[in-house]
Coordinates of C-alpha atoms in Angstrom, one line a residue:
X1 CA 88.3 121.2 139.0
X2 CA 85.1 121.4 138.8
X3 CA 82.5 120.0 135.8
X4 CA 79.3 120.8 135.4
X5 CA 78.5 117.1 134.8
X6 CA 80.5 116.9 138.5
X7 CA 78.5 119.1 139.7
X8 CA 74.9 117.8 138.5
X9 CA 76.4 114.1 140.8
X10 CA 76.8 115.4 143.5
X11 CA 75.2 113.4 146.5
X12 CA 74.6 115.5 150.5
X13 CA 75.9 113.9 152.8
X14 CA 74.7 113.7 156.5
X15 CA 77.1 116.5 157.1
X16 CA 78.6 119.2 155.7
X17 CA 80.7 118.7 152.2
X18 CA 83.1 120.6 150.1
X19 CA 84.9 120.2 147.3
X20 CA 87.6 122.4 145.2
X21 CA 87.5 124.2 141.7
X22 CA 90.1 126.1 141.9
X23 CA 92.3 129.6 143.2
X24 CA 89.9 130.0 146.6
X25 CA 86.7 128.7 144.6
X26 CA 84.9 125.4 146.2
X27 CA 81.1 124.8 146.7
X28 CA 79.6 123.6 149.1
X29 CA 77.2 120.7 149.5
X30 CA 74.8 121.6 152.6
X31 CA 72.3 117.9 153.8
X32 CA 69.4 119.4 152.6
X33 CA 71.2 118.9 148.8
X34 CA 71.7 123.0 147.9
X35 CA 74.5 123.6 146.8
X36 CA 76.5 126.7 147.6
X37 CA 79.8 128.4 146.1
X38 CA 82.3 130.2 148.4
X39 CA 86.2 131.1 148.0
X40 CA 89.0 131.6 150.5
X41 CA 91.3 134.1 150.6
X42 CA 93.3 136.0 153.0
X43 CA 92.9 139.8 153.5
X44 CA 95.7 141.5 156.5
X45 CA 96.4 137.8 157.4
X46 CA 93.4 137.2 157.5
X47 CA 91.2 133.8 156.2
X48 CA 87.6 135.2 155.0
X49 CA 85.0 133.3 153.3
X50 CA 83.3 135.0 150.0
X51 CA 79.9 134.2 149.2
X52 CA 78.7 134.0 145.7
X53 CA 75.6 132.1 145.9
X54 CA 73.8 129.1 144.8
X55 CA 73.7 126.7 142.5
X56 CA 71.9 126.6 139.6
X57 CA 71.1 129.9 140.2
X58 CA 75.0 130.3 139.7
X59 CA 76.2 129.1 137.3
X60 CA 79.9 127.1 137.3
X61 CA 80.8 130.0 134.6
X62 CA 79.3 132.4 136.8
X63 CA 80.9 131.2 140.0
X64 CA 84.5 131.5 138.8
X65 CA 83.5 134.9 137.2
X66 CA 83.0 136.6 140.3
X67 CA 86.1 135.0 141.5
X68 CA 87.9 136.8 139.0
X69 CA 86.2 139.8 140.5
X70 CA 86.9 139.1 143.8
X71 CA 90.8 138.6 142.9
X72 CA 91.7 141.7 140.5
X73 CA 90.5 143.4 143.8
X74 CA 92.0 142.1 146.1
X75 CA 95.8 142.7 143.8
X76 CA 93.8 146.2 144.1
X77 CA 94.6 146.0 147.7
X78 CA 90.6 146.1 148.1
X79 CA 88.7 143.5 150.5
X80 CA 86.3 141.8 148.4
X81 CA 83.8 140.5 151.6
X82 CA 84.1 144.1 153.0
X83 CA 83.7 145.4 149.5
X84 CA 80.9 143.1 148.8
X85 CA 79.0 144.7 152.1
X86 CA 79.7 148.4 151.6
X87 CA 77.9 147.6 147.7
X88 CA 75.1 145.7 149.6
X89 CA 74.2 149.2 152.0
X90 CA 74.5 151.3 149.6
X91 CA 72.8 149.6 147.0
X92 CA 69.3 150.2 150.3
X93 CA 70.4 153.1 151.1
X94 CA 73.9 154.9 149.3
X95 CA 73.7 158.0 151.1
X96 CA 73.1 156.3 154.6
X97 CA 76.2 157.4 157.0
X98 CA 76.4 153.5 157.4
X99 CA 77.0 153.0 153.7
X100 CA 79.2 155.9 153.6
X101 CA 81.3 155.3 156.7
X102 CA 82.0 151.5 155.8
X103 CA 83.1 152.9 151.8
X104 CA 85.2 154.6 153.6
X105 CA 86.7 151.8 155.6
X106 CA 87.0 149.7 152.6
X107 CA 89.3 152.9 150.6
X108 CA 91.4 153.4 153.6
X109 CA 92.3 149.0 154.1
X110 CA 95.5 149.3 152.2
X111 CA 96.5 151.8 153.9
X112 CA 95.7 151.3 157.6
X113 CA 96.9 148.1 159.4
X114 CA 94.3 145.0 160.1
X115 CA 94.4 145.3 163.6
X116 CA 93.5 149.3 163.5
X117 CA 90.9 148.2 160.6
X118 CA 89.7 146.0 163.1
X119 CA 89.5 148.6 165.2
X120 CA 88.0 151.5 163.3
X121 CA 84.9 148.4 161.9
X122 CA 84.2 147.3 166.0
X123 CA 83.3 151.1 167.2
X124 CA 81.5 151.7 164.2
X125 CA 79.3 148.5 164.3
X126 CA 79.3 148.6 168.5
X127 CA 78.5 152.3 169.0
X128 CA 77.7 154.2 165.5
X129 CA 75.5 152.2 163.1
X130 CA 72.7 151.6 165.9
X131 CA 72.2 155.4 166.0
X132 CA 72.4 157.0 163.3
X133 CA 73.7 154.7 160.7
X134 CA 70.8 154.3 158.4
X135 CA 69.7 158.4 158.4
X136 CA 71.0 159.9 155.4
X137 CA 75.2 161.9 156.4
X138 CA 73.4 165.1 155.4
X139 CA 71.3 164.7 157.5
X140 CA 73.6 164.9 160.7
X141 CA 74.0 167.3 162.3
X142 CA 75.9 168.1 166.1
X143 CA 73.5 167.5 168.1
X144 CA 72.9 164.3 166.6
X145 CA 76.5 163.0 166.1
X146 CA 76.7 164.3 170.2
X147 CA 73.4 162.1 171.4
X148 CA 75.2 159.1 169.6
X149 CA 77.8 159.9 171.6
X150 CA 76.8 160.8 174.4
X151 CA 76.0 156.6 174.7
X152 CA 79.7 156.3 175.4
X153 CA 80.1 158.5 177.0
X154 CA 77.8 157.4 179.9
X155 CA 79.5 154.0 180.2
X156 CA 82.1 156.1 181.5
X157 CA 84.3 155.7 178.0
X158 CA 85.3 158.8 177.9
X159 CA 88.8 157.5 175.8
X160 CA 86.5 155.6 173.8
X161 CA 84.9 158.1 173.1
X162 CA 86.7 160.3 172.0
X163 CA 88.9 158.1 169.1
X164 CA 85.3 157.2 168.2
X165 CA 84.7 161.4 167.2
X166 CA 88.5 161.2 165.2
X167 CA 86.4 158.4 163.3
X168 CA 82.8 159.4 162.6
X169 CA 85.3 162.6 161.9
X170 CA 87.3 161.3 158.9
X171 CA 83.9 159.1 157.3
X172 CA 82.2 162.4 157.4
X173 CA 85.7 164.4 155.9
X174 CA 85.4 161.4 153.4
X175 CA 82.1 162.0 152.5
X176 CA 82.7 166.0 151.6
X177 CA 85.5 164.5 148.9
X178 CA 82.6 162.8 147.2
X179 CA 80.7 164.7 147.5
X180 CA 77.9 163.7 149.5
X181 CA 77.6 165.7 153.0
X182 CA 78.6 169.3 152.9
X183 CA 80.6 169.4 155.8
X184 CA 82.6 167.7 159.0
X185 CA 80.3 168.5 162.1
X186 CA 82.2 166.8 164.9
X187 CA 84.2 170.0 164.5
X188 CA 81.5 172.0 166.2
X189 CA 81.9 169.7 169.0
X190 CA 85.6 170.6 170.6
X191 CA 84.7 170.9 174.2
X192 CA 81.8 169.6 174.7
X193 CA 82.7 165.2 175.6
X194 CA 84.4 164.9 179.5
X195 CA 88.3 164.6 178.2
X196 CA 90.1 161.8 178.6
X197 CA 92.3 161.8 182.5
X198 CA 95.8 162.5 180.3
X199 CA 98.7 160.7 181.6
X200 CA 99.4 157.2 183.0
X201 CA 96.6 154.6 183.2
X202 CA 95.3 153.6 186.9
X203 CA 97.5 151.1 188.4
X204 CA 97.4 149.9 192.4
X205 CA 101.4 149.6 193.0
X206 CA 101.1 147.9 196.6
X207 CA 100.8 144.8 197.1
X208 CA 98.4 144.0 199.8
X209 CA 95.9 146.1 196.4
X210 CA 96.9 143.9 194.4
X211 CA 95.5 141.2 195.7
X212 CA 92.4 142.9 196.4
X213 CA 91.9 143.8 193.0
X214 CA 93.2 140.1 191.7
X215 CA 90.3 138.1 194.0
X216 CA 88.0 140.8 192.7
X217 CA 88.8 139.2 189.5
X218 CA 88.1 135.9 189.7
X219 CA 85.1 136.6 191.3
X220 CA 84.0 138.1 188.4
X221 CA 80.3 136.8 188.1
X222 CA 80.3 137.8 183.5
X223 CA 81.2 134.9 181.4
X224 CA 83.7 132.2 181.8
X225 CA 84.8 133.7 178.6
X226 CA 85.9 136.9 180.0
X227 CA 86.5 135.9 184.0
X228 CA 89.6 133.9 182.4
X229 CA 90.8 136.6 180.1
X230 CA 90.7 139.0 183.5
X231 CA 92.7 136.5 185.2
X232 CA 95.2 136.0 182.0
X233 CA 95.3 139.4 181.2
X234 CA 97.4 140.6 184.9
X235 CA 99.9 137.2 184.4
X236 CA 100.9 138.8 180.7
X237 CA 101.4 142.3 180.2
X238 CA 100.2 143.0 176.9
X239 CA 97.8 145.5 175.8
X240 CA 94.6 145.2 176.3
X241 CA 93.6 144.4 172.5
X242 CA 96.9 141.8 172.2
X243 CA 95.0 139.8 175.1
X244 CA 91.3 139.9 173.7
X245 CA 92.7 139.1 169.7
X246 CA 94.3 136.5 171.6
X247 CA 94.3 134.1 168.5
X248 CA 95.4 129.8 169.7
X249 CA 97.2 129.5 166.6
X250 CA 99.9 132.4 167.8
X251 CA 100.1 129.6 171.1
X252 CA 102.1 126.9 171.8
X253 CA 100.8 125.6 175.1
X254 CA 102.9 123.2 175.5
X255 CA 106.5 125.5 175.0
X256 CA 104.4 128.0 177.9
X257 CA 105.2 130.9 174.4
X258 CA 103.0 132.9 172.9
X259 CA 104.4 134.6 169.5
X260 CA 101.9 138.1 168.5
X261 CA 102.6 138.4 165.3
X262 CA 104.1 142.3 163.6
X263 CA 101.0 143.4 162.4
X264 CA 99.0 143.1 165.7
X265 CA 101.9 145.1 167.6
X266 CA 101.4 148.9 168.0
X267 CA 105.8 149.1 166.7
X268 CA 105.4 146.5 164.1
X269 CA 107.6 144.5 165.7
X270 CA 107.0 141.0 166.2
X271 CA 106.5 140.3 170.5
X272 CA 107.6 136.5 172.0
X273 CA 105.5 136.0 175.8
X274 CA 106.1 133.9 177.5
X275 CA 104.0 132.1 179.5
X276 CA 103.7 130.8 183.4
X277 CA 102.4 127.3 184.2
X278 CA 99.7 129.8 185.8
X279 CA 98.7 131.2 182.2
X280 CA 98.8 128.4 181.1
X281 CA 96.7 126.7 183.6
X282 CA 93.5 129.3 182.4
X283 CA 94.7 128.6 178.2
X284 CA 93.8 125.0 179.5
X285 CA 90.3 125.6 181.4
X286 CA 89.5 127.7 178.3
X287 CA 90.3 125.4 175.9
X288 CA 87.2 123.7 176.1
X289 CA 84.9 126.5 175.5
X290 CA 86.8 128.5 172.7
X291 CA 89.3 125.5 171.3
X292 CA 88.0 125.5 168.0
X293 CA 87.4 128.2 167.1
X294 CA 90.0 130.5 165.4
X295 CA 91.0 133.1 169.0
X296 CA 90.7 132.2 172.8
X297 CA 88.4 134.7 173.7
X298 CA 85.9 135.0 170.6
X299 CA 82.4 137.8 170.8
X300 CA 80.1 137.2 172.4
X301 CA 77.7 137.3 169.6
X302 CA 79.5 137.3 166.5
X303 CA 81.7 132.9 166.9
X304 CA 84.3 134.6 164.2
X305 CA 84.8 137.9 165.8
X306 CA 87.3 138.3 169.3
X307 CA 86.3 139.7 171.9
X308 CA 86.3 143.4 171.8
X309 CA 89.2 145.0 173.1
X310 CA 87.2 147.2 175.0
X311 CA 85.9 144.2 176.9
X312 CA 88.2 144.0 180.0
X313 CA 88.6 147.5 180.8
X314 CA 84.1 147.0 180.8
X315 CA 84.4 144.3 183.5
X316 CA 86.9 146.5 185.4
X317 CA 84.2 149.0 185.3
X318 CA 81.5 146.8 186.6
X319 CA 84.0 145.3 189.8
X320 CA 84.5 149.0 190.9
X321 CA 87.9 149.5 190.1
X322 CA 87.8 152.2 187.7
X323 CA 88.8 154.9 189.6
X324 CA 92.4 152.7 190.7
X325 CA 93.2 150.6 188.5
X326 CA 92.7 150.0 184.3
X327 CA 93.8 147.1 181.9
X328 CA 96.3 148.6 180.4
X329 CA 97.2 149.9 183.7
X330 CA 97.5 146.6 184.8
X331 CA 101.1 146.8 182.6
X332 CA 102.4 150.0 184.9
X333 CA 101.0 147.4 188.3
X334 CA 103.8 144.9 187.2
X335 CA 106.3 147.4 185.4
X336 CA 106.9 149.4 189.0
X337 CA 107.1 146.3 191.5
X338 CA 108.9 144.8 189.3
X339 CA 111.5 147.6 189.2
X340 CA 110.3 148.6 192.5
X341 CA 112.3 144.3 193.3
X342 CA 115.4 144.9 191.5
X343 CA 114.7 143.5 187.8
X344 CA 116.8 144.6 184.8
X345 CA 114.8 147.2 183.6
X346 CA 116.0 146.4 179.8
X347 CA 114.4 143.1 180.5
X348 CA 111.4 144.2 182.0
X349 CA 111.0 147.1 178.8
X350 CA 111.7 144.3 176.5
X351 CA 109.1 142.2 178.0
X352 CA 106.1 145.4 178.0
X353 CA 107.3 145.4 174.0
X354 CA 108.3 148.9 174.8
X355 CA 109.6 149.9 171.4
X356 CA 113.7 150.8 171.6
X357 CA 115.4 153.4 169.4
X358 CA 119.0 152.1 170.0
X359 CA 118.4 149.8 167.0
X360 CA 122.1 148.3 168.5
X361 CA 120.7 147.6 171.8
X362 CA 117.2 146.4 170.8
X363 CA 119.0 143.9 168.8
X364 CA 120.9 142.6 172.4
X365 CA 117.0 142.6 173.5
X366 CA 115.4 140.2 171.2
X367 CA 118.9 137.8 171.5
X368 CA 119.6 137.3 175.1
X369 CA 117.0 138.6 176.9
X370 CA 114.3 135.6 176.1
X371 CA 115.9 133.0 179.2
X372 CA 115.8 136.5 181.6
X373 CA 112.5 137.3 179.7
X374 CA 111.1 133.6 181.1
X375 CA 112.2 133.4 184.4
X376 CA 110.9 136.9 185.7
X377 CA 107.8 135.7 184.0
X378 CA 107.5 133.1 186.6
X379 CA 108.7 134.6 188.8
X380 CA 106.4 137.4 189.0
X381 CA 103.2 135.4 189.0
X382 CA 104.2 133.0 192.0
X383 CA 103.5 136.0 194.0
X384 CA 101.0 137.3 192.2
X385 CA 99.3 133.6 193.5
X386 CA 100.7 134.6 196.6
X387 CA 98.7 137.3 196.5
X388 CA 96.0 136.6 195.5
X389 CA 95.8 134.3 199.0
X390 CA 96.1 137.3 201.5
X391 CA 99.5 135.8 201.9
X392 CA 101.9 137.5 203.5
X393 CA 104.2 140.3 200.6
X394 CA 107.4 139.3 201.0
X395 CA 110.0 140.1 197.6
X396 CA 110.2 139.0 194.9
X397 CA 113.5 137.7 194.3
X398 CA 116.4 138.7 196.3
X399 CA 117.6 142.6 195.6
X400 CA 119.8 141.7 192.2
X401 CA 119.4 142.3 188.7
X402 CA 117.5 139.5 187.1

């Protein structure tokens, strides 16, 4: 444990360093001699940091008091970092849409999964707060909300616009319930936005067209991080959100394994992805760029956050693939071709992490299909390689069950 005497004697070094107190509290000493109080904690499966101020303006006793208050919030299921941010915004403008929306998210976080909380927060921060965040919530009506949503539909993201309208409506209803708004204007917008296409996601299934699509992904001229993500997506058969939020701690490249924790999965069950040699090579290629951080594909604007789940789809739209192939549709592409080539349906469905209602059968899939899934994923990657390089289209494997 730290003491005031010990803190006063600390000398700075060439690089920042930390001295621990207890229960997550520590002091970070900068080369300038400044001493910052921080607290390390975990919430929703993520390690986070909370700042308490600078010593000696914030004394050791004050820092410990603030730490204890933060720990009480954690016990109550509230993220102290988000709570602090909401309080700061509320102080600056307590009736603004952003202040109330952040309060709403903090209030709901105990009942939301970490991935859903991240998704809602991402939608608000990317598409909502920059346009209507500072506006007092009582001044927002259907016209203002619709104008904001049309900025999303203008880029072709109809599903995102529909989800954002839903999240904004939830924040408005929270404001109504807490006496800071009179009504939810999103109810007036039914039919005002283009409807997302219902049914299956667009997906190519003709091998020659798949080859053309793979070559287009390889030619992507944006950031290297996004280009690697686009090339990896067809090889792993996961949902775009899972790929965007891939963490280095989940990977064992030597063993060719990716283990996705349950809280990130739609069915709330941990998922195993065998990695082909091609997938491992792509991950080793990007390691020098992001290997010292948490996420394999970090955000371009915030190194501590992952790439947006919308990035893959937006990048494919810029490549002109929207009408024929979506990011989510890559799973359909794999499933269709693998089924046509005679691979065992249970093996394919298990690799796609589709929920199995029969618990006995689900247990059997988990226990018995791993060797088949490893083989299938490598065969699939080899097949995509041949298509990408314009080789003659030949069967994946003999017409028998894998």
